[in-house]
């Protein structure tokens, strides 16, 4: 691809008006090679020669040597740097040397599992197979007995393999290696659950006589060694520093013009890129944004070009996902609009341009998405469209911060009792827990076993805890969410299943009246059957989308730590958050105009989690009120902006965090702002905010105070997920509060006079209205 030609086509378009705010050229990197200390088996050498690989990159040789020394390792290098060989070479070498040895490969998504199966089979050395939810029951016994490399995901390991470990004796008794790919995705609730699953795996392997070695890979994060050790509970050696070559990359920051939406900008950019035949992958933050973007492009571009672009996201059925992946890899599609479901290392072929519509939430994810293009040393173009929220606008104003900022830490909390409780039931069901097993987990496990014993779930005999429940515990634990999975059925097609979503998303996107998009088609939800975990939809043709409204309350359960910052009160502790969906509004697809809405009555959701809260001093509150500003609007605005900026300090997404603000909280007795983890039990995000409160508030003040808007906008204090539809908000009150919270004096600018020329024009308009010549 000719990057300059592509950029010229974009800049020559009638809609281009200087939107490129910043451009940085990232030069390519030459390869760095090394030889392993011991030669590879002849069969592997033959495969590498067939692929045109004559030498290993330095990090590949280092990984091979470390594994041969018996070390558990984590390999941290950029996308497309050959991490796959870092585990395939040592694993397959050992499987050649030992005819009984087995290996288990874990991938976070089914798509990545299928992709890596093709890679393993390409060696033609040992039988390998995928074992996941899409595997037919008829072939499962053969896979259990014959496959020497099992490729699966943590969900199937948790739900289908570990509870049935007796059927998997051949695997567990000869398990030599466990590969865990893309560990940066295992954070928060999902990462914490996976850490428990890995401990259950280690326990069962030991029971069957094996002690597997672990090989982990990751995108760049701040704490790869620490994170790998927390996931596995084992010491891990770090292999970092890529020896792979990299093509030159141009990174563009895109400013969305006023009175224009980022969806419109992304859509016409995709039109240009399709016309230029530039193979493009576009990322958006939300499922429905992906669908709306696809729909706009298909409405503008004529066939057959319109059919060369498809959407890809979670919730699609397996056959649909496989078809899209194959069309991408084969080159049948010119592009795809995706959520982060395509962020991981699936080989999507040679892509040229990556459009990132909205900051993905972390630096690590941004580089992962950018790494989807420019493989095989090809030049590539990345266009980051800064959407209207404080964090995106912060990077737009300070692009150097994006390139200089270190990547975030991945956070998990293996002591979270809410998540460990379900895992304890699973572990006891698989095999009675012994006192020795307790060392695998946090000491809180002993307390949980006592509770389970009191509740009749387990019984203690001969020093061990036996599960005596009548259910299948693994079915009660969803690794990725804290609720159930809802089915989406199309009533206009005989209740055909079209997708799935978790409980919280169903309450937000599949309530009666909600508009739902799927591959460019529009549906309206008619019924949400909560007990049956099913949403019934009907295909319609409407020109609006919907937004949900909620009522929310927060109760402080325990205060774990307190501190004073510039005479203001800050605390961290456990909260109970109650949320109830109360209604929705309809907004026009293009103009955003509110077209109406309706009231709703859905069951209340209760969340017990970790949160931080802070209260401005009475003196600061008095100053805000004396200035005639809206205190509630200021607190609400600070809450929104602080939540938006928290991903700068904790590896989280805006949607991983919730908040609430009030002028008088019943327990604090003062105006209070709450920021909490959006997961049961909490996973560490609020703690990061509490630890770095002053830095968080300083970044929040900078984002709000430097925004050129007069009264607040999506770039600074509006939130796209506000339960109260961004009412009330007071930007100046927020600035005064933030200055005060940071121990600084805020000097009001006073009322701004209208420019004299504008005053004259207004007078002329007034005179015309009165029928008087100016």
XYZ file of C-alpha atoms in Angstrom:
774
model
C 0.000 0.000 0.000
C 1.151 3.525 -0.825
C 0.443 5.436 2.400
C 0.895 8.863 0.838
C -1.503 7.990 -1.987
C -4.088 6.766 0.497
C -3.777 9.879 2.667
C -4.038 12.072 -0.438
C -7.294 10.334 -1.383
C -8.631 11.034 2.121
C -7.486 14.662 2.126
C -8.952 15.219 -1.354
C -12.416 14.099 -0.264
C -15.098 16.789 -0.099
C -15.674 16.088 3.605
C -12.053 16.585 4.576
C -11.508 19.862 6.394
C -8.216 19.516 8.224
C -9.276 16.695 10.524
C -5.730 15.306 10.745
C -4.534 16.932 13.958
C -1.277 15.021 14.373
C 0.799 12.548 12.400
C 3.755 10.520 13.523
C 5.920 8.272 11.391
C 7.163 5.187 13.199
C 10.157 3.718 11.350
C 10.478 0.027 10.771
C 12.810 -2.270 12.680
C 15.364 -4.705 11.344
C 15.393 -8.285 12.531
C 17.666 -9.538 15.289
C 18.526 -13.250 15.120
C 19.999 -15.834 17.491
C 20.571 -19.581 17.532
C 19.253 -21.853 20.303
C 21.869 -23.616 22.418
C 20.642 -27.011 21.236
C 19.484 -27.821 17.677
C 15.842 -28.384 16.802
C 14.513 -31.807 15.720
C 14.779 -32.551 11.998
C 10.980 -32.568 11.508
C 10.677 -29.062 12.914
C 13.638 -27.840 10.861
C 11.913 -29.186 7.752
C 8.707 -27.291 8.550
C 10.606 -24.052 9.178
C 12.509 -24.433 5.914
C 9.227 -24.960 4.059
C 7.940 -21.697 5.581
C 11.106 -19.870 4.535
C 12.396 -19.541 8.116
C 16.154 -20.073 8.187
C 16.947 -18.505 11.579
C 15.039 -17.731 14.769
C 14.457 -14.242 16.084
C 16.395 -13.467 19.255
C 13.356 -13.674 21.514
C 12.287 -17.001 19.986
C 15.692 -18.558 20.681
C 15.679 -17.140 24.226
C 12.221 -18.593 24.905
C 13.231 -22.013 23.552
C 16.361 -22.103 25.719
C 14.452 -21.027 28.871
C 11.777 -23.692 28.417
C 14.433 -26.339 27.848
C 15.966 -25.284 31.194
C 12.626 -26.164 32.803
C 11.484 -22.576 33.469
C 7.944 -21.274 33.284
C 8.100 -18.274 30.944
C 6.053 -15.312 29.745
C 6.919 -13.867 26.326
C 6.070 -10.176 25.865
C 6.602 -8.863 22.347
C 4.498 -6.845 19.856
C 1.831 -8.236 17.563
C 3.109 -10.228 14.549
C 6.514 -10.874 16.166
C 6.325 -14.668 15.977
C 5.205 -15.442 19.538
C 3.520 -18.607 18.254
C 6.894 -20.248 17.620
C 7.947 -19.387 21.184
C 5.614 -22.109 22.418
C 5.209 -24.393 19.404
C 8.945 -25.053 19.047
C 9.647 -26.246 22.628
C 6.318 -28.044 22.974
C 6.538 -29.968 19.704
C 10.225 -30.746 20.308
C 9.304 -32.421 23.607
C 6.315 -34.229 22.081
C 8.653 -35.664 19.456
C 11.093 -36.815 22.131
C 8.399 -38.308 24.384
C 5.640 -40.267 22.652
C 3.373 -40.019 25.706
C 3.695 -36.285 26.381
C 0.622 -34.090 25.962
C 0.058 -30.331 25.811
C -2.886 -28.061 26.540
C -3.179 -24.727 24.706
C -5.531 -22.068 26.099
C -6.765 -19.120 24.041
C -9.209 -16.399 25.131
C -11.455 -16.718 22.061
C -12.760 -19.512 19.845
C -11.587 -17.655 16.745
C -7.994 -17.607 17.986
C -8.233 -21.301 18.869
C -9.274 -22.224 15.337
C -6.532 -20.033 13.896
C -3.838 -21.691 16.010
C -5.083 -25.199 15.225
C -4.169 -24.564 11.590
C -0.685 -23.483 12.715
C -0.090 -26.598 14.837
C -1.431 -28.882 12.111
C 0.873 -27.179 9.644
C 3.849 -28.817 11.350
C 2.321 -32.241 10.620
C 4.073 -33.718 13.649
C 1.465 -34.743 16.242
C -2.339 -35.036 16.214
C -4.020 -31.869 17.485
C -7.657 -30.895 17.902
C -9.907 -28.111 19.120
C -12.175 -28.999 22.032
C -14.687 -26.245 22.726
C -18.402 -25.494 22.695
C -18.539 -25.896 18.913
C -16.975 -29.385 18.897
C -19.524 -32.092 17.897
C -20.248 -34.626 20.621
C -19.542 -37.466 18.185
C -15.830 -36.646 17.929
C -15.142 -35.724 21.566
C -14.170 -39.262 22.731
C -11.661 -39.575 19.872
C -10.122 -36.204 20.721
C -9.765 -37.166 24.381
C -7.932 -40.367 23.520
C -5.865 -39.465 20.470
C -5.063 -35.740 20.334
C -1.704 -34.899 21.863
C -2.259 -31.163 21.659
C -5.656 -29.985 22.921
C -6.580 -26.427 21.961
C -9.400 -24.867 23.947
C -10.474 -21.789 25.901
C -10.706 -21.214 29.674
C -14.494 -21.514 29.523
C -14.438 -25.071 28.190
C -11.581 -26.022 30.507
C -13.697 -24.791 33.420
C -17.036 -26.148 32.284
C -16.292 -29.359 30.396
C -12.766 -30.651 30.996
C -11.903 -30.147 34.670
C -15.236 -31.456 36.077
C -14.782 -34.562 33.878
C -11.080 -35.068 34.559
C -11.479 -38.841 34.971
C -12.416 -39.042 31.272
C -9.268 -37.026 30.529
C -6.801 -39.263 32.395
C -4.569 -39.638 29.327
C -4.214 -35.870 29.088
C -3.758 -35.107 32.782
C -1.390 -37.969 33.540
C 0.965 -36.989 30.705
C 0.433 -33.217 30.703
C 3.867 -31.754 29.972
C 3.007 -28.194 28.947
C 0.235 -25.664 29.426
C 0.302 -22.715 27.015
C -1.719 -19.616 27.944
C -1.846 -17.137 25.078
C -2.695 -13.401 25.215
C -2.630 -13.143 29.006
C -3.159 -9.357 28.913
C -6.816 -10.174 28.174
C -7.098 -12.014 31.488
C -7.767 -9.062 33.774
C -10.600 -7.952 35.975
C -13.356 -10.499 36.573
C -12.358 -12.711 33.653
C -8.688 -12.771 34.669
C -9.497 -13.513 38.296
C -11.734 -16.421 37.303
C -9.087 -17.790 34.936
C -6.472 -17.651 37.717
C -8.718 -19.923 39.803
C -9.273 -22.261 36.840
C -5.489 -22.572 36.403
C -5.119 -23.527 40.074
C -7.828 -26.158 39.653
C -5.943 -27.455 36.590
C -2.648 -27.677 38.498
C -4.346 -29.543 41.364
C -5.914 -32.152 39.075
C -2.714 -32.606 37.065
C -0.859 -33.372 40.310
C -3.605 -35.826 41.292
C -3.059 -37.678 37.994
C 0.743 -37.625 38.424
C 1.833 -34.671 36.274
C 3.442 -31.295 36.989
C 3.145 -29.250 33.785
C 5.408 -26.417 32.726
C 3.709 -23.120 31.758
C 4.409 -20.970 28.708
C 2.533 -17.672 28.580
C 2.426 -14.874 26.008
C 1.229 -11.301 26.234
C 0.983 -7.994 24.492
C 2.987 -5.265 26.178
C 1.733 -4.523 29.703
C 3.479 -2.886 32.645
C 3.549 -5.989 34.870
C 3.871 -9.093 32.651
C 5.975 -11.160 35.070
C 3.846 -10.254 38.094
C 0.628 -10.847 36.166
C 1.811 -14.235 34.851
C 2.780 -15.304 38.373
C -0.585 -14.208 39.774
C -2.403 -16.122 37.044
C -0.486 -19.359 37.547
C 0.597 -19.117 41.199
C 4.108 -20.093 40.051
C 7.479 -18.333 39.503
C 7.819 -17.179 35.898
C 10.791 -15.911 33.839
C 10.290 -12.909 31.555
C 11.279 -13.008 27.871
C 10.991 -9.467 26.478
C 12.483 -7.466 23.638
C 11.394 -8.428 20.144
C 13.878 -9.550 17.532
C 11.241 -9.518 14.781
C 11.375 -7.005 11.925
C 8.581 -4.461 11.658
C 7.329 -2.421 8.729
C 7.099 1.365 8.878
C 3.833 2.689 10.314
C 2.161 6.083 10.112
C -0.065 6.985 13.059
C -2.651 9.717 12.507
C -4.770 11.450 15.170
C -8.129 12.539 13.746
C -10.195 15.432 15.128
C -13.950 15.171 14.536
C -15.353 18.559 13.373
C -17.997 20.301 15.449
C -21.593 19.329 14.726
C -20.326 16.056 13.251
C -20.384 12.612 14.845
C -17.446 10.263 14.924
C -19.702 7.639 13.319
C -20.123 9.878 10.275
C -16.383 10.467 10.088
C -15.568 6.763 10.360
C -18.184 5.917 7.739
C -16.870 8.244 5.039
C -13.286 7.235 5.799
C -14.296 3.612 5.231
C -16.008 4.616 1.980
C -12.760 6.171 0.731
C -10.637 3.238 1.859
C -12.978 0.725 0.198
C -12.849 2.743 -3.030
C -9.056 2.828 -2.822
C -9.073 -0.961 -2.291
C -7.080 -0.537 0.899
C -7.642 -3.603 3.079
C -8.999 -2.114 6.282
C -9.939 -3.173 9.778
C -11.989 -0.675 11.786
C -12.463 -1.012 15.540
C -15.313 0.444 17.576
C -15.990 0.240 21.296
C -19.504 -1.189 21.360
C -21.425 -3.890 19.506
C -24.185 -1.584 18.334
C -21.700 1.098 17.204
C -20.074 -1.543 14.986
C -23.455 -2.369 13.451
C -24.419 1.283 12.960
C -21.095 2.004 11.275
C -21.519 -0.934 8.901
C -25.066 0.120 8.076
C -24.006 3.673 7.190
C -21.244 2.505 4.872
C -23.494 -0.030 3.130
C -26.105 2.688 2.587
C -23.522 4.914 0.882
C -21.435 2.457 -1.138
C -22.922 0.719 -4.161
C -22.829 -3.040 -4.670
C -20.699 -5.092 -5.052
C -18.266 -2.943 -3.044
C -20.786 -2.626 -0.194
C -20.659 -6.396 0.305
C -16.867 -6.322 0.693
C -17.284 -4.977 4.222
C -18.800 -6.919 7.136
C -19.152 -6.598 10.893
C -17.552 -8.883 13.487
C -18.345 -8.890 17.206
C -19.260 -11.029 20.184
C -22.755 -12.477 20.198
C -22.610 -13.834 16.632
C -23.261 -17.531 16.157
C -20.188 -19.746 15.582
C -20.871 -20.511 11.896
C -21.268 -16.801 11.154
C -17.952 -15.971 12.865
C -16.057 -18.726 11.020
C -17.417 -17.542 7.655
C -16.334 -13.942 8.285
C -12.868 -15.024 9.452
C -12.369 -17.164 6.339
C -13.587 -14.380 4.035
C -11.106 -11.993 5.644
C -8.148 -14.362 5.463
C -8.862 -15.322 1.836
C -9.113 -11.685 0.740
C -12.771 -11.970 -0.281
C -13.527 -9.094 2.064
C -11.775 -5.748 1.714
C -12.565 -4.807 5.256
C -14.253 -5.502 8.544
C -15.773 -3.361 11.294
C -15.154 -5.061 14.616
C -15.170 -4.800 18.369
C -12.089 -5.944 20.277
C -13.183 -9.492 19.385
C -10.703 -9.182 16.461
C -8.043 -7.437 18.530
C -6.179 -10.637 19.301
C -3.691 -12.561 17.181
C -6.039 -14.078 14.615
C -4.366 -14.084 11.207
C -6.696 -11.890 9.155
C -4.339 -11.736 6.210
C -2.437 -8.719 4.962
C -4.320 -5.637 6.180
C -3.173 -2.124 5.278
C -5.189 0.362 7.338
C -6.482 0.277 10.903
C -9.198 2.757 11.900
C -9.653 3.026 15.670
C -12.948 4.796 16.342
C -12.507 5.782 19.963
C -9.701 5.028 22.408
C -10.024 1.320 23.292
C -9.494 1.994 26.990
C -5.835 1.039 27.370
C -2.552 1.758 25.627
C -2.012 -2.007 25.369
C -5.294 -2.522 23.504
C -4.566 0.392 21.178
C -1.238 -1.105 20.121
C -2.869 -4.523 19.778
C -5.450 -3.071 17.390
C -2.809 -1.111 15.492
C -0.799 -4.326 15.209
C -3.548 -5.942 13.132
C -2.073 -4.140 10.089
C 1.394 -3.959 8.588
C 2.308 -7.613 8.959
C 5.203 -9.162 7.056
C 7.111 -5.843 7.061
C 4.429 -4.062 5.007
C 3.975 -0.304 5.537
C 0.713 0.505 7.302
C -1.540 3.369 8.333
C -3.347 3.734 11.666
C -6.065 6.385 12.053
C -7.161 7.074 15.622
C -10.485 8.950 15.620
C -10.803 10.851 18.897
C -14.443 10.592 19.951
C -16.241 13.087 22.168
C -15.089 12.031 25.612
C -12.456 13.444 27.972
C -9.862 10.702 27.543
C -9.874 10.786 23.739
C -9.692 14.574 23.759
C -6.855 14.437 26.293
C -4.770 12.379 23.869
C -5.787 14.638 20.976
C -4.401 17.637 22.882
C -1.340 15.694 24.069
C -0.528 13.117 21.375
C 3.019 12.831 22.684
C 1.535 11.497 25.936
C 0.086 8.562 24.019
C 3.446 7.582 22.559
C 5.415 8.271 25.756
C 2.948 6.792 28.234
C 3.921 3.363 29.561
C 1.422 0.573 29.153
C -0.909 -0.246 32.012
C -0.789 -3.005 34.589
C -3.172 -5.950 34.334
C -5.137 -6.312 37.572
C -6.737 -9.406 39.082
C -7.834 -10.149 42.646
C -7.592 -13.820 43.599
C -8.763 -12.946 47.146
C -12.137 -11.720 45.871
C -14.512 -13.863 47.989
C -17.491 -13.463 45.627
C -15.584 -15.011 42.714
C -13.672 -17.568 44.807
C -16.887 -18.895 46.380
C -18.126 -20.340 43.086
C -14.676 -21.651 42.225
C -14.408 -23.365 45.637
C -17.608 -25.280 44.900
C -16.179 -26.309 41.507
C -12.877 -27.466 43.012
C -14.550 -29.509 45.754
C -16.884 -31.094 43.184
C -13.929 -32.179 41.024
C -11.897 -33.610 43.894
C -12.180 -33.318 47.696
C -10.099 -30.396 48.932
C -7.245 -31.278 51.276
C -5.334 -28.965 53.644
C -2.420 -29.100 51.182
C -4.676 -27.791 48.407
C -5.415 -24.644 50.375
C -1.884 -23.365 49.665
C -2.895 -22.909 46.019
C -5.412 -20.217 46.970
C -5.732 -17.161 49.177
C -6.368 -17.897 52.888
C -9.929 -16.611 52.449
C -10.712 -20.025 50.911
C -10.742 -21.601 54.370
C -13.425 -19.135 55.509
C -15.464 -19.862 52.393
C -15.268 -23.615 52.981
C -16.547 -23.040 56.514
C -19.497 -21.110 55.123
C -20.173 -23.829 52.535
C -20.020 -26.448 55.276
C -22.498 -24.515 57.432
C -24.775 -24.213 54.417
C -24.663 -27.949 53.676
C -22.755 -27.569 50.379
C -19.646 -29.404 51.575
C -18.912 -31.781 54.412
C -15.561 -32.247 56.153
C -14.373 -35.818 56.658
C -10.920 -37.201 57.342
C -9.500 -33.654 57.093
C -10.872 -33.093 53.592
C -13.860 -31.142 52.251
C -16.254 -33.156 50.062
C -18.875 -31.560 47.833
C -22.353 -32.851 48.662
C -24.467 -30.463 46.601
C -26.879 -31.869 44.038
C -25.995 -29.569 41.119
C -23.136 -29.168 38.610
C -21.261 -26.182 40.134
C -19.350 -25.213 36.978
C -22.625 -24.392 35.247
C -23.317 -21.757 37.911
C -20.030 -19.894 37.269
C -19.692 -17.751 34.148
C -16.030 -16.806 33.771
C -16.675 -13.647 31.778
C -19.702 -12.122 33.462
C -21.399 -12.166 36.829
C -24.810 -12.934 35.316
C -26.387 -15.444 32.955
C -26.382 -15.532 29.148
C -29.489 -14.331 27.309
C -30.547 -15.720 23.928
C -31.717 -13.336 21.186
C -34.542 -14.748 19.044
C -36.098 -13.228 15.920
C -39.894 -13.538 16.006
C -40.129 -12.411 12.378
C -38.212 -15.581 11.420
C -39.892 -18.214 13.573
C -37.925 -17.412 16.745
C -34.636 -18.085 14.967
C -31.606 -17.682 17.266
C -29.527 -14.726 16.029
C -27.139 -14.122 18.926
C -26.417 -13.977 22.648
C -25.548 -11.392 25.309
C -24.940 -11.302 29.045
C -27.591 -10.281 31.586
C -26.359 -6.733 32.181
C -26.118 -6.049 28.449
C -29.611 -7.486 27.928
C -31.019 -5.023 30.475
C -29.205 -2.228 28.601
C -29.804 -3.252 24.980
C -32.683 -5.768 24.751
C -35.411 -4.250 26.942
C -38.890 -3.918 25.343
C -38.640 -1.143 22.754
C -34.859 -1.263 22.375
C -33.396 -1.035 18.860
C -30.840 -3.776 18.133
C -28.613 -4.058 15.028
C -27.152 -7.232 13.511
C -25.048 -7.223 10.279
C -26.767 -4.051 9.093
C -30.310 -5.285 9.856
C -32.465 -3.479 12.433
C -34.537 -5.225 15.100
C -36.799 -3.949 17.852
C -37.040 -5.870 21.120
C -40.610 -6.869 21.925
C -40.165 -8.911 25.094
C -37.435 -9.549 27.649
C -38.130 -12.859 29.387
C -35.855 -12.505 32.438
C -36.583 -15.921 34.058
C -36.188 -17.623 30.676
C -33.080 -15.554 29.841
C -34.409 -14.809 26.351
C -35.076 -11.590 24.425
C -37.592 -11.706 21.570
C -36.944 -9.310 18.676
C -38.640 -8.449 15.389
C -36.972 -7.059 12.277
C -38.061 -3.466 11.561
C -36.934 -0.442 9.549
C -36.486 2.596 11.817
C -34.249 5.686 11.701
C -33.534 5.972 15.420
C -31.557 4.278 18.172
C -32.387 3.931 21.863
C -30.721 4.809 25.190
C -31.670 3.402 28.568
C -32.214 5.364 31.800
C -31.668 4.071 35.355
C -32.109 4.950 39.000
C -29.127 4.259 41.226
C -28.291 4.311 44.949
C -25.116 3.532 46.887
C -24.684 2.159 50.412
C -21.334 2.057 52.234
C -20.854 -1.406 53.778
C -17.337 -1.049 55.201
C -14.627 1.617 55.115
C -11.210 0.012 54.608
C -8.982 3.101 54.412
C -9.324 6.857 54.730
C -7.121 9.858 54.025
C -7.239 13.614 53.886
C -6.104 15.462 50.788
C -5.918 19.265 51.017
C -8.546 19.170 53.795
C -10.936 17.023 51.761
C -12.069 13.515 52.736
C -11.186 10.432 50.645
C -12.032 6.794 51.435
C -12.005 3.297 49.955
C -14.242 0.410 50.958
C -17.056 -1.969 50.139
C -20.257 -0.640 48.618
C -23.697 -1.974 47.801
C -24.943 -0.434 44.545
C -28.601 -0.777 43.564
C -29.583 -0.095 39.945
C -33.011 -0.216 38.322
C -33.860 0.420 34.662
C -36.645 3.003 34.582
C -37.109 3.892 30.920
C -35.526 4.729 27.589
C -35.423 7.463 24.973
C -35.311 7.340 21.170
C -32.713 9.440 19.345
C -32.603 10.111 15.593
C -29.833 8.128 13.896
C -28.299 11.146 12.119
C -29.277 14.251 14.088
C -29.377 12.831 17.618
C -32.725 14.566 18.209
C -34.836 12.976 20.959
C -37.951 11.483 19.354
C -39.689 10.181 22.476
C -39.392 7.187 24.751
C -41.216 5.142 27.345
C -41.095 3.991 30.961
C -39.866 0.518 31.934
C -39.998 -1.655 35.028
C -37.271 -4.280 35.079
C -35.937 -6.148 38.134
C -33.491 -4.287 40.357
C -29.829 -5.288 40.065
C -27.717 -5.341 43.250
C -23.927 -5.142 43.124
C -21.576 -5.481 46.098
C -18.209 -4.143 45.047
C -15.205 -2.004 45.920
C -15.401 1.747 45.538
C -13.689 4.996 46.406
C -15.544 8.099 47.505
C -14.586 11.650 48.322
C -16.288 14.657 49.830
C -15.237 18.288 49.318
C -14.785 20.279 52.500
C -17.701 22.424 53.776
C -15.635 25.516 52.926
C -15.291 24.499 49.284
C -18.985 23.598 49.066
C -19.861 27.017 50.470
C -17.701 28.753 47.849
C -19.461 26.909 45.025
C -22.880 27.797 46.372
C -21.919 31.428 47.083
C -20.812 31.720 43.470
C -24.343 30.833 42.389
C -23.216 27.612 40.706
C -25.101 24.302 40.628
C -23.409 22.106 43.245
C -25.117 18.907 42.079
C -24.231 19.688 38.473
C -20.597 20.208 39.483
C -20.366 16.976 41.478
C -22.021 15.054 38.639
C -19.599 16.550 36.100
C -16.541 15.705 38.228
C -17.817 12.127 38.554
C -18.202 11.746 34.784
C -14.831 13.231 33.908
C -12.927 11.347 36.635
C -14.402 8.016 35.503
C -13.405 8.826 31.911
C -9.807 9.565 32.971
C -9.371 6.604 35.348
C -8.076 4.307 32.539
C -4.965 6.499 32.505
C -4.078 5.015 35.909
C -5.724 1.563 35.981
C -5.911 -1.022 33.212
C -9.641 -0.721 32.759
C -12.258 0.412 30.320
C -14.724 3.177 31.066
C -17.416 0.496 31.164
C -15.521 -1.375 33.903
C -16.287 1.473 36.302
C -19.472 3.094 37.580
C -20.235 6.103 39.702
C -22.777 8.155 41.617
C -22.802 11.682 43.004
C -25.095 13.314 45.518
C -25.329 16.612 47.415
C -26.070 14.813 50.698
C -25.340 11.127 51.142
C -27.269 9.483 53.949
C -24.121 7.960 55.498
C -21.458 10.604 54.918
C -23.867 13.462 55.603
C -21.962 15.503 53.008
C -21.808 16.016 49.244
C -20.101 12.851 47.988
C -18.794 11.412 44.717
C -18.535 7.628 44.401
C -16.449 5.758 41.799
C -16.735 1.966 41.945
C -15.773 -1.208 40.110
C -18.634 -2.465 37.961
C -18.011 -6.084 39.018
C -19.201 -8.145 41.955
C -16.622 -7.960 44.724
C -14.400 -5.491 42.894
C -11.191 -6.217 41.007
C -8.833 -3.354 41.882
C -9.782 -0.407 39.693
C -11.209 1.762 42.487
C -8.140 1.039 44.633
C -5.936 2.474 41.875
C -8.095 5.593 41.832
C -7.802 5.951 45.611
C -4.025 5.413 45.582
C -3.495 7.996 42.831
C -6.376 10.318 43.652
C -4.390 13.539 43.289
C -3.008 12.521 39.881
C -6.482 11.446 38.756
C -8.054 14.742 39.819
C -5.234 16.751 38.195
C -5.780 14.986 34.871
C -9.539 15.480 35.275
C -9.115 19.211 35.867
C -6.860 19.525 32.830
C -9.403 17.730 30.636
C -12.354 19.815 31.803
C -10.674 23.229 32.091
C -8.964 23.120 28.692
C -12.025 21.998 26.753
C -13.117 25.016 24.643
C -16.850 24.388 25.114
C -18.846 26.885 27.151
C -21.141 24.727 29.259
C -19.856 21.177 28.940
C -19.902 18.646 26.126
C -19.055 14.997 25.411
C -15.377 16.006 25.161
C -15.231 16.873 28.845
C -18.164 16.179 31.219
C -20.886 14.351 29.272
C -20.983 10.573 29.637
C -22.422 8.266 26.955
C -23.701 5.874 29.640
C -25.171 8.372 32.113
C -28.318 6.963 33.717
C -29.751 10.488 34.029
C -29.090 11.468 30.388
C -26.398 13.957 31.519
C -28.649 16.072 33.745
C -27.757 18.164 35.706
C -24.211 19.220 34.744
C -22.346 22.445 35.576
C -18.917 22.760 34.008
C -17.796 25.854 35.964
C -18.875 24.290 39.258
C -16.839 21.198 38.331
C -13.760 23.330 37.634
C -14.146 25.172 40.943
C -14.537 21.862 42.798
C -11.489 20.324 41.106
C -9.298 23.340 41.853
C -10.381 23.163 45.485
C -9.898 19.389 45.749
C -6.323 19.921 44.540
C -5.714 22.652 47.123
C -5.704 25.464 44.576
C -7.698 28.689 44.368
C -10.044 29.090 41.425
C -10.427 32.616 40.114
C -13.674 33.076 38.230
C -13.396 34.920 34.970
C -16.686 36.706 35.488
C -19.362 37.180 32.896
C -17.952 37.304 29.379
C -18.885 40.372 27.346
C -20.067 39.787 23.832
C -17.620 41.030 21.182
C -18.626 44.471 19.932
C -19.134 43.338 16.333
C -21.406 40.513 17.532
C -23.363 43.003 19.689
C -23.882 45.208 16.621
C -25.131 42.271 14.547
C -27.556 41.245 17.288
C -28.907 44.804 17.414
C -29.431 44.763 13.628
C -31.366 41.472 13.935
C -33.452 42.953 16.745
C -34.227 46.073 14.691
C -35.298 43.955 11.715
C -37.638 41.977 13.954
C -39.176 45.284 15.040
C -39.416 46.512 11.454
C -36.877 49.285 12.068
C -33.925 50.023 9.772
C -30.639 49.855 11.631
